[in-house]
């Protein structure tokens, strides 16, 4: 039984079934519905349920899988039922991954129709396109002939003879060799890329963009588009030059004939392309035949010179070449009926036809000489044509070995009868003019979807076409130099041979073979450029990497790129308005060379990276060849025209940066990303080799942020502050922790990370984000502190927000998490930055007009306290703030000397800051400090005992509250009405001062002694700590209350964990009355140095 690929019959039948022979319904690519309709009735009952499921499904669009799956032509496998038992072990995987048999069937039936000529042709004819269509084009028809047709064209017929005559055979050989080697090396690189997988429509653009990324791909794709568009201008100018020079020389309507006729020709060709490209395709064989016949006629004419040279001759006056289309004979006088009469030539150089007329002095002094234009292969003229004959513009074309006498007073009256060079000539100019004749090597890769075996045909066809065309060009250089007279070769337009194209003079049987052949060849090439360029632009626009090109991705209903065609016509018109083939040729040379350069670069990068996906079937490549081709392309760009080269590079660079900043983010597995990975790996390994020097220290920040119930960042200003600190250009890792298990909260983690990236983008924070799932927040933060980062790119500082609601929390979890984080960062030798009131910090869009950043330097932390304000003030938000440094002097310190030393120290650190030394002498511990300490310890005791159920906690808190109110009659009335949930057991500083002032006069000594026993029972270490916090807070508030930001040394937690519950109170007292505070704890190393 032949099994089809329908889901029901794709699985094995149970053995007790009677197997009925079923007709094959197709090749396996049909939908389930189609398969169900053609099943025999005998199986209907068995598979009724499965068929109903399949019939309810719609075919899925191919576009949705264009680049989303690693497999070609991936379809939707949902709804399949695998009844077989052989693969039961993999039944979970079958739901999400294809079976091997199914995958192989898809690969075997794959076809890639280009979004190009064939689809539009079918749409215009009204023919229904089938789902699977096997390409039939082989190497010769699909690659070799298109490349030959694109390579051989206008330059061969209109300029090659002039190049040979001007540069000489040897230098012409060098020009041809350089250009052909450049294209050959590019073809080798292109073959490697083209055979490393399937190349869809887009050709070279697709290859470059998928190999070097969207930025390079878009930039080079647009350069290639501009090159193809200007190639259309070149071919149209060539067409008009042939038409006006050789076919209809009398068709003069305006002094700007080239521009007028060129514009008309462009509009006519654009109309043909708009109406339908099928006409262009049907004429393609005619155009190719014209090229082949013209080449054959040239070779035939060269061979014929061995037998009988052509009858064309050149007339020379002295050694100067004359335009002989205006006179029939090369003589001053001729004998007619035995009477000597003057010729038409005499009449042009003399003021009358009589022999005693006054003539031009040069005409009088020199004789006329008539020489054959085509001496032939055996004439030895090759010796005269070996060397170059460069010269300035408007220089007469002369045969140097003929005698000539120049008049004492040169006259320009008769110069219009001589043949002049129209432009100044030099080697680099000729390279730029010649190079377009070797372009067109991408024609095969552009048709990859139409080839039977693209991975075999593209390398063979392209390289054979280049070798063939190189052979033709080199033989033509030799044949032209060996057969044609030098003055004729240097005559660009054939004025000296009765206004006939020079290559036509050599051709056999008639010059008209070349004229007609080159005319149709240029027409065909122009039409192909106008057909291909809009589709290339459409492919770039549909990729969505350049936003402003989106409109050019649309077109007619059949996909014809109408808008892209209009833009192409507009750019092509610019080239036509230049109205000079010699000036347009270097422009398109630049863009094609830019494209070839990046093809070589793409191959070299992929080869050197050795990525696992780099497996070309074409094996005859090497990275050195690609680099040689890249170097040659770059050299030729500047050889042709250094200013055009710079313009092309600037255009490509601007497009690159535009795509980088505004373009869509695409992940194509390109080589630049692989290069970045390799560079990052190399840099990370190098960073591990030696310890980091202090001069290279910069804050590599791990930002610990919390997510709210909607999985959004709770404090976005934390990210704003991070970006403001990034003047150090350090690493930023933004992390958060979700409680639970990864299996249950994986989707939440991914969603949280996505929202975190959105917030980072909104806050302009560049860095990495990560959300992990852990059984507890404490464990999660511990894991991040230990393992975030990689190698030498690990964080050295942790930034977090102050847990503002820790007092209101019903348990001590927030407090314990914070203190453990402080301990772990200290143990890991990492700096810690804790921002209080982070939501009050300025946004990135704000600009602080004035104010100060105050640094309270209590203990030395490695200089981080002084470095952070400097980094902040590099940002626009803090730029106008000034930096003030306060330090504390004890009783034994010389405050004046301390200030001088600190100023000198800051001078050596190159920091601009105001310095102030605050004196804090030893003083008695105030009653306020004792009261604060007492309340703190009572609250701590209460929190220790509040580990029972909520009801028990409330009852216990009430008991503690009642006991406190009994001991302190001062607060009896206020404490009596407090609810257990809101007992904080703390006094504010203002309240205590008011009470103290109120009862100071009347307070009895007995009352003071009544409180003494409770004070004496306090932990003296806590009393001293609270005393420091209170006194320091008083000084800080006095000096820095109005500052924009206050940076404080963060005291470390006690070594004995029994004092953890009091640590947070100390910090609260230290920061009381201040708005924006950044607590800083150093990482145990110097981060700033006075040395260069």
JSON list of C-alpha atoms in Angstrom, two decimals, residues 676-840:
[
{"chain": "A", "resi": 676, "resn": "UNK", "atom": "CA", "xyz": [30.64, 40.33, 18.07]},
{"chain": "A", "resi": 677, "resn": "UNK", "atom": "CA", "xyz": [30.37, 37.07, 20.00]},
{"chain": "A", "resi": 678, "resn": "UNK", "atom": "CA", "xyz": [33.94, 36.14, 19.10]},
{"chain": "A", "resi": 679, "resn": "UNK", "atom": "CA", "xyz": [35.21, 39.59, 20.01]},
{"chain": "A", "resi": 680, "resn": "UNK", "atom": "CA", "xyz": [33.31, 39.47, 23.30]},
{"chain": "A", "resi": 681, "resn": "UNK", "atom": "CA", "xyz": [34.70, 36.04, 24.10]},
{"chain": "A", "resi": 682, "resn": "UNK", "atom": "CA", "xyz": [38.22, 37.19, 23.32]},
{"chain": "A", "resi": 683, "resn": "UNK", "atom": "CA", "xyz": [37.80, 40.36, 25.40]},
{"chain": "A", "resi": 684, "resn": "UNK", "atom": "CA", "xyz": [36.36, 38.44, 28.35]},
{"chain": "A", "resi": 685, "resn": "UNK", "atom": "CA", "xyz": [39.26, 36.00, 28.30]},
{"chain": "A", "resi": 686, "resn": "UNK", "atom": "CA", "xyz": [41.75, 38.90, 28.16]},
{"chain": "A", "resi": 687, "resn": "UNK", "atom": "CA", "xyz": [40.03, 40.61, 31.09]},
{"chain": "A", "resi": 688, "resn": "UNK", "atom": "CA", "xyz": [40.58, 37.48, 33.17]},
{"chain": "A", "resi": 689, "resn": "UNK", "atom": "CA", "xyz": [44.30, 37.39, 32.48]},
{"chain": "A", "resi": 690, "resn": "UNK", "atom": "CA", "xyz": [45.26, 40.30, 34.77]},
{"chain": "A", "resi": 691, "resn": "UNK", "atom": "CA", "xyz": [43.64, 42.10, 37.70]},
{"chain": "A", "resi": 692, "resn": "UNK", "atom": "CA", "xyz": [41.87, 45.35, 36.94]},
{"chain": "A", "resi": 693, "resn": "UNK", "atom": "CA", "xyz": [43.89, 48.50, 37.51]},
{"chain": "A", "resi": 694, "resn": "UNK", "atom": "CA", "xyz": [42.43, 51.34, 39.54]},
{"chain": "A", "resi": 695, "resn": "UNK", "atom": "CA", "xyz": [42.55, 53.67, 36.52]},
{"chain": "A", "resi": 696, "resn": "UNK", "atom": "CA", "xyz": [40.23, 51.34, 34.63]},
{"chain": "A", "resi": 697, "resn": "UNK", "atom": "CA", "xyz": [37.72, 50.99, 37.44]},
{"chain": "A", "resi": 698, "resn": "UNK", "atom": "CA", "xyz": [34.19, 52.06, 36.62]},
{"chain": "A", "resi": 699, "resn": "UNK", "atom": "CA", "xyz": [30.88, 51.20, 38.25]},
{"chain": "A", "resi": 700, "resn": "UNK", "atom": "CA", "xyz": [29.57, 47.91, 36.85]},
{"chain": "A", "resi": 701, "resn": "UNK", "atom": "CA", "xyz": [26.14, 48.07, 38.43]},
{"chain": "A", "resi": 702, "resn": "UNK", "atom": "CA", "xyz": [23.84, 45.24, 39.39]},
{"chain": "A", "resi": 703, "resn": "UNK", "atom": "CA", "xyz": [20.44, 46.87, 39.88]},
{"chain": "A", "resi": 704, "resn": "UNK", "atom": "CA", "xyz": [18.17, 44.91, 42.21]},
{"chain": "A", "resi": 705, "resn": "UNK", "atom": "CA", "xyz": [14.64, 46.03, 41.50]},
{"chain": "A", "resi": 706, "resn": "UNK", "atom": "CA", "xyz": [11.25, 44.74, 42.54]},
{"chain": "A", "resi": 707, "resn": "UNK", "atom": "CA", "xyz": [8.30, 43.96, 40.29]},
{"chain": "A", "resi": 708, "resn": "UNK", "atom": "CA", "xyz": [4.74, 44.84, 41.27]},
{"chain": "A", "resi": 709, "resn": "UNK", "atom": "CA", "xyz": [1.67, 42.66, 40.86]},
{"chain": "A", "resi": 710, "resn": "UNK", "atom": "CA", "xyz": [1.54, 43.48, 37.14]},
{"chain": "A", "resi": 711, "resn": "UNK", "atom": "CA", "xyz": [5.18, 42.38, 36.77]},
{"chain": "A", "resi": 712, "resn": "UNK", "atom": "CA", "xyz": [6.26, 45.96, 36.05]},
{"chain": "A", "resi": 713, "resn": "UNK", "atom": "CA", "xyz": [9.26, 47.67, 37.61]},
{"chain": "A", "resi": 714, "resn": "UNK", "atom": "CA", "xyz": [8.15, 49.16, 40.93]},
{"chain": "A", "resi": 715, "resn": "UNK", "atom": "CA", "xyz": [10.70, 52.00, 40.95]},
{"chain": "A", "resi": 716, "resn": "UNK", "atom": "CA", "xyz": [11.50, 53.12, 37.35]},
{"chain": "A", "resi": 717, "resn": "UNK", "atom": "CA", "xyz": [13.57, 56.03, 38.71]},
{"chain": "A", "resi": 718, "resn": "UNK", "atom": "CA", "xyz": [16.10, 53.45, 39.86]},
{"chain": "A", "resi": 719, "resn": "UNK", "atom": "CA", "xyz": [16.81, 52.79, 36.18]},
{"chain": "A", "resi": 720, "resn": "UNK", "atom": "CA", "xyz": [16.93, 56.52, 35.44]},
{"chain": "A", "resi": 721, "resn": "UNK", "atom": "CA", "xyz": [19.53, 56.99, 38.15]},
{"chain": "A", "resi": 722, "resn": "UNK", "atom": "CA", "xyz": [21.49, 54.06, 36.73]},
{"chain": "A", "resi": 723, "resn": "UNK", "atom": "CA", "xyz": [21.62, 55.65, 33.28]},
{"chain": "A", "resi": 724, "resn": "UNK", "atom": "CA", "xyz": [22.76, 58.93, 34.87]},
{"chain": "A", "resi": 725, "resn": "UNK", "atom": "CA", "xyz": [25.63, 57.03, 36.48]},
{"chain": "A", "resi": 726, "resn": "UNK", "atom": "CA", "xyz": [26.65, 55.53, 33.13]},
{"chain": "A", "resi": 727, "resn": "UNK", "atom": "CA", "xyz": [29.16, 58.27, 32.32]},
{"chain": "A", "resi": 728, "resn": "UNK", "atom": "CA", "xyz": [31.66, 55.63, 33.39]},
{"chain": "A", "resi": 729, "resn": "UNK", "atom": "CA", "xyz": [30.47, 53.52, 30.43]},
{"chain": "A", "resi": 730, "resn": "UNK", "atom": "CA", "xyz": [30.29, 50.53, 32.70]},
{"chain": "A", "resi": 731, "resn": "UNK", "atom": "CA", "xyz": [28.17, 47.40, 32.69]},
{"chain": "A", "resi": 732, "resn": "UNK", "atom": "CA", "xyz": [24.54, 47.48, 33.83]},
{"chain": "A", "resi": 733, "resn": "UNK", "atom": "CA", "xyz": [22.58, 44.38, 34.78]},
{"chain": "A", "resi": 734, "resn": "UNK", "atom": "CA", "xyz": [18.99, 44.94, 35.87]},
{"chain": "A", "resi": 735, "resn": "UNK", "atom": "CA", "xyz": [17.62, 41.98, 37.81]},
{"chain": "A", "resi": 736, "resn": "UNK", "atom": "CA", "xyz": [14.62, 40.94, 39.80]},
{"chain": "A", "resi": 737, "resn": "UNK", "atom": "CA", "xyz": [13.42, 37.86, 41.65]},
{"chain": "A", "resi": 738, "resn": "UNK", "atom": "CA", "xyz": [10.04, 36.13, 41.62]},
{"chain": "A", "resi": 739, "resn": "UNK", "atom": "CA", "xyz": [9.10, 33.77, 44.40]},
{"chain": "A", "resi": 740, "resn": "UNK", "atom": "CA", "xyz": [8.04, 30.27, 43.44]},
{"chain": "A", "resi": 741, "resn": "UNK", "atom": "CA", "xyz": [9.32, 27.51, 41.18]},
{"chain": "A", "resi": 742, "resn": "UNK", "atom": "CA", "xyz": [10.60, 27.95, 37.66]},
{"chain": "A", "resi": 743, "resn": "UNK", "atom": "CA", "xyz": [8.21, 25.34, 36.28]},
{"chain": "A", "resi": 744, "resn": "UNK", "atom": "CA", "xyz": [5.17, 27.25, 37.48]},
{"chain": "A", "resi": 745, "resn": "UNK", "atom": "CA", "xyz": [6.39, 30.82, 36.97]},
{"chain": "A", "resi": 746, "resn": "UNK", "atom": "CA", "xyz": [8.42, 30.57, 33.76]},
{"chain": "A", "resi": 747, "resn": "UNK", "atom": "CA", "xyz": [5.87, 32.63, 31.80]},
{"chain": "A", "resi": 748, "resn": "UNK", "atom": "CA", "xyz": [5.77, 35.27, 34.53]},
{"chain": "A", "resi": 749, "resn": "UNK", "atom": "CA", "xyz": [9.56, 35.50, 34.45]},
{"chain": "A", "resi": 750, "resn": "UNK", "atom": "CA", "xyz": [9.60, 35.94, 30.68]},
{"chain": "A", "resi": 751, "resn": "UNK", "atom": "CA", "xyz": [6.82, 38.54, 30.82]},
{"chain": "A", "resi": 752, "resn": "UNK", "atom": "CA", "xyz": [8.56, 40.38, 33.64]},
{"chain": "A", "resi": 753, "resn": "UNK", "atom": "CA", "xyz": [11.82, 40.45, 31.70]},
{"chain": "A", "resi": 754, "resn": "UNK", "atom": "CA", "xyz": [10.02, 41.77, 28.62]},
{"chain": "A", "resi": 755, "resn": "UNK", "atom": "CA", "xyz": [8.38, 44.56, 30.61]},
{"chain": "A", "resi": 756, "resn": "UNK", "atom": "CA", "xyz": [11.70, 45.29, 32.28]},
{"chain": "A", "resi": 757, "resn": "UNK", "atom": "CA", "xyz": [13.32, 45.78, 28.86]},
{"chain": "A", "resi": 758, "resn": "UNK", "atom": "CA", "xyz": [10.50, 48.15, 27.88]},
{"chain": "A", "resi": 759, "resn": "UNK", "atom": "CA", "xyz": [11.10, 50.18, 31.05]},
{"chain": "A", "resi": 760, "resn": "UNK", "atom": "CA", "xyz": [14.85, 50.20, 30.43]},
{"chain": "A", "resi": 761, "resn": "UNK", "atom": "CA", "xyz": [14.26, 51.54, 26.93]},
{"chain": "A", "resi": 762, "resn": "UNK", "atom": "CA", "xyz": [11.90, 54.20, 28.25]},
{"chain": "A", "resi": 763, "resn": "UNK", "atom": "CA", "xyz": [14.45, 55.25, 30.88]},
{"chain": "A", "resi": 764, "resn": "UNK", "atom": "CA", "xyz": [17.32, 55.07, 28.35]},
{"chain": "A", "resi": 765, "resn": "UNK", "atom": "CA", "xyz": [19.19, 52.49, 30.38]},
{"chain": "A", "resi": 766, "resn": "UNK", "atom": "CA", "xyz": [21.49, 50.41, 28.21]},
{"chain": "A", "resi": 767, "resn": "UNK", "atom": "CA", "xyz": [22.37, 47.07, 29.67]},
{"chain": "A", "resi": 768, "resn": "UNK", "atom": "CA", "xyz": [21.12, 43.57, 30.32]},
{"chain": "A", "resi": 769, "resn": "UNK", "atom": "CA", "xyz": [18.00, 42.41, 32.11]},
{"chain": "A", "resi": 770, "resn": "UNK", "atom": "CA", "xyz": [17.26, 39.17, 33.87]},
{"chain": "A", "resi": 771, "resn": "UNK", "atom": "CA", "xyz": [14.40, 37.86, 35.99]},
{"chain": "A", "resi": 772, "resn": "UNK", "atom": "CA", "xyz": [14.94, 34.68, 37.94]},
{"chain": "A", "resi": 773, "resn": "UNK", "atom": "CA", "xyz": [12.57, 32.50, 39.95]},
{"chain": "A", "resi": 774, "resn": "UNK", "atom": "CA", "xyz": [13.64, 31.35, 43.40]},
{"chain": "A", "resi": 775, "resn": "UNK", "atom": "CA", "xyz": [12.03, 29.77, 46.42]},
{"chain": "A", "resi": 776, "resn": "UNK", "atom": "CA", "xyz": [12.62, 33.02, 48.35]},
{"chain": "A", "resi": 777, "resn": "UNK", "atom": "CA", "xyz": [13.64, 36.57, 47.57]},
{"chain": "A", "resi": 778, "resn": "UNK", "atom": "CA", "xyz": [16.64, 36.24, 49.85]},
{"chain": "A", "resi": 779, "resn": "UNK", "atom": "CA", "xyz": [18.01, 33.22, 47.97]},
{"chain": "A", "resi": 780, "resn": "UNK", "atom": "CA", "xyz": [17.29, 34.86, 44.61]},
{"chain": "A", "resi": 781, "resn": "UNK", "atom": "CA", "xyz": [19.16, 38.05, 45.46]},
{"chain": "A", "resi": 782, "resn": "UNK", "atom": "CA", "xyz": [22.00, 36.00, 46.88]},
{"chain": "A", "resi": 783, "resn": "UNK", "atom": "CA", "xyz": [22.30, 34.03, 43.64]},
{"chain": "A", "resi": 784, "resn": "UNK", "atom": "CA", "xyz": [22.33, 37.23, 41.58]},
{"chain": "A", "resi": 785, "resn": "UNK", "atom": "CA", "xyz": [24.99, 38.86, 43.73]},
{"chain": "A", "resi": 786, "resn": "UNK", "atom": "CA", "xyz": [27.18, 35.79, 43.41]},
{"chain": "A", "resi": 787, "resn": "UNK", "atom": "CA", "xyz": [26.68, 34.83, 39.77]},
{"chain": "A", "resi": 788, "resn": "UNK", "atom": "CA", "xyz": [25.48, 37.81, 37.71]},
{"chain": "A", "resi": 789, "resn": "UNK", "atom": "CA", "xyz": [27.83, 38.79, 34.91]},
{"chain": "A", "resi": 790, "resn": "UNK", "atom": "CA", "xyz": [30.46, 36.73, 33.15]},
{"chain": "A", "resi": 791, "resn": "UNK", "atom": "CA", "xyz": [34.20, 36.53, 33.66]},
{"chain": "A", "resi": 792, "resn": "UNK", "atom": "CA", "xyz": [35.80, 39.94, 33.76]},
{"chain": "A", "resi": 793, "resn": "UNK", "atom": "CA", "xyz": [32.44, 41.59, 33.04]},
{"chain": "A", "resi": 794, "resn": "UNK", "atom": "CA", "xyz": [31.00, 40.95, 36.46]},
{"chain": "A", "resi": 795, "resn": "UNK", "atom": "CA", "xyz": [29.39, 43.68, 38.49]},
{"chain": "A", "resi": 796, "resn": "UNK", "atom": "CA", "xyz": [31.37, 45.46, 41.19]},
{"chain": "A", "resi": 797, "resn": "UNK", "atom": "CA", "xyz": [28.52, 47.51, 42.66]},
{"chain": "A", "resi": 798, "resn": "UNK", "atom": "CA", "xyz": [24.95, 46.78, 43.71]},
{"chain": "A", "resi": 799, "resn": "UNK", "atom": "CA", "xyz": [22.24, 49.45, 43.50]},
{"chain": "A", "resi": 800, "resn": "UNK", "atom": "CA", "xyz": [18.95, 49.08, 45.32]},
{"chain": "A", "resi": 801, "resn": "UNK", "atom": "CA", "xyz": [16.16, 51.17, 46.78]},
{"chain": "A", "resi": 802, "resn": "UNK", "atom": "CA", "xyz": [15.76, 51.75, 50.51]},
{"chain": "A", "resi": 803, "resn": "UNK", "atom": "CA", "xyz": [12.96, 49.53, 51.88]},
{"chain": "A", "resi": 804, "resn": "UNK", "atom": "CA", "xyz": [10.79, 52.42, 52.99]},
{"chain": "A", "resi": 805, "resn": "UNK", "atom": "CA", "xyz": [7.97, 50.31, 54.43]},
{"chain": "A", "resi": 806, "resn": "UNK", "atom": "CA", "xyz": [10.02, 48.05, 56.63]},
{"chain": "A", "resi": 807, "resn": "UNK", "atom": "CA", "xyz": [8.53, 49.50, 59.83]},
{"chain": "A", "resi": 808, "resn": "UNK", "atom": "CA", "xyz": [4.97, 48.90, 58.68]},
{"chain": "A", "resi": 809, "resn": "UNK", "atom": "CA", "xyz": [5.68, 45.31, 57.65]},
{"chain": "A", "resi": 810, "resn": "UNK", "atom": "CA", "xyz": [3.93, 42.68, 59.81]},
{"chain": "A", "resi": 811, "resn": "UNK", "atom": "CA", "xyz": [7.03, 40.51, 59.74]},
{"chain": "A", "resi": 812, "resn": "UNK", "atom": "CA", "xyz": [10.74, 41.19, 59.64]},
{"chain": "A", "resi": 813, "resn": "UNK", "atom": "CA", "xyz": [11.32, 39.66, 56.18]},
{"chain": "A", "resi": 814, "resn": "UNK", "atom": "CA", "xyz": [12.04, 42.96, 54.39]},
{"chain": "A", "resi": 815, "resn": "UNK", "atom": "CA", "xyz": [14.45, 44.03, 57.10]},
{"chain": "A", "resi": 816, "resn": "UNK", "atom": "CA", "xyz": [16.27, 40.68, 57.10]},
{"chain": "A", "resi": 817, "resn": "UNK", "atom": "CA", "xyz": [16.52, 40.62, 53.29]},
{"chain": "A", "resi": 818, "resn": "UNK", "atom": "CA", "xyz": [18.03, 44.09, 53.23]},
{"chain": "A", "resi": 819, "resn": "UNK", "atom": "CA", "xyz": [20.59, 43.41, 55.96]},
{"chain": "A", "resi": 820, "resn": "UNK", "atom": "CA", "xyz": [21.63, 40.09, 54.42]},
{"chain": "A", "resi": 821, "resn": "UNK", "atom": "CA", "xyz": [22.10, 41.84, 51.07]},
{"chain": "A", "resi": 822, "resn": "UNK", "atom": "CA", "xyz": [24.38, 44.37, 52.77]},
{"chain": "A", "resi": 823, "resn": "UNK", "atom": "CA", "xyz": [26.38, 41.57, 54.35]},
{"chain": "A", "resi": 824, "resn": "UNK", "atom": "CA", "xyz": [26.71, 39.59, 51.14]},
{"chain": "A", "resi": 825, "resn": "UNK", "atom": "CA", "xyz": [27.87, 42.56, 49.07]},
{"chain": "A", "resi": 826, "resn": "UNK", "atom": "CA", "xyz": [30.47, 43.32, 51.75]},
{"chain": "A", "resi": 827, "resn": "UNK", "atom": "CA", "xyz": [31.61, 39.69, 51.76]},
{"chain": "A", "resi": 828, "resn": "UNK", "atom": "CA", "xyz": [31.82, 39.71, 47.95]},
{"chain": "A", "resi": 829, "resn": "UNK", "atom": "CA", "xyz": [33.93, 42.90, 48.02]},
{"chain": "A", "resi": 830, "resn": "UNK", "atom": "CA", "xyz": [31.28, 44.76, 46.04]},
{"chain": "A", "resi": 831, "resn": "UNK", "atom": "CA", "xyz": [30.19, 48.34, 46.54]},
{"chain": "A", "resi": 832, "resn": "UNK", "atom": "CA", "xyz": [26.63, 48.98, 47.67]},
{"chain": "A", "resi": 833, "resn": "UNK", "atom": "CA", "xyz": [24.49, 51.98, 46.74]},
{"chain": "A", "resi": 834, "resn": "UNK", "atom": "CA", "xyz": [21.17, 52.42, 48.56]},
{"chain": "A", "resi": 835, "resn": "UNK", "atom": "CA", "xyz": [18.88, 55.21, 47.35]},
{"chain": "A", "resi": 836, "resn": "UNK", "atom": "CA", "xyz": [16.35, 56.65, 49.78]},
{"chain": "A", "resi": 837, "resn": "UNK", "atom": "CA", "xyz": [13.18, 58.20, 48.32]},
{"chain": "A", "resi": 838, "resn": "UNK", "atom": "CA", "xyz": [14.19, 56.94, 44.90]},
{"chain": "A", "resi": 839, "resn": "UNK", "atom": "CA", "xyz": [10.87, 58.07, 43.43]},
{"chain": "A", "resi": 840, "resn": "UNK", "atom": "CA", "xyz": [11.88, 61.68, 44.23]}
]
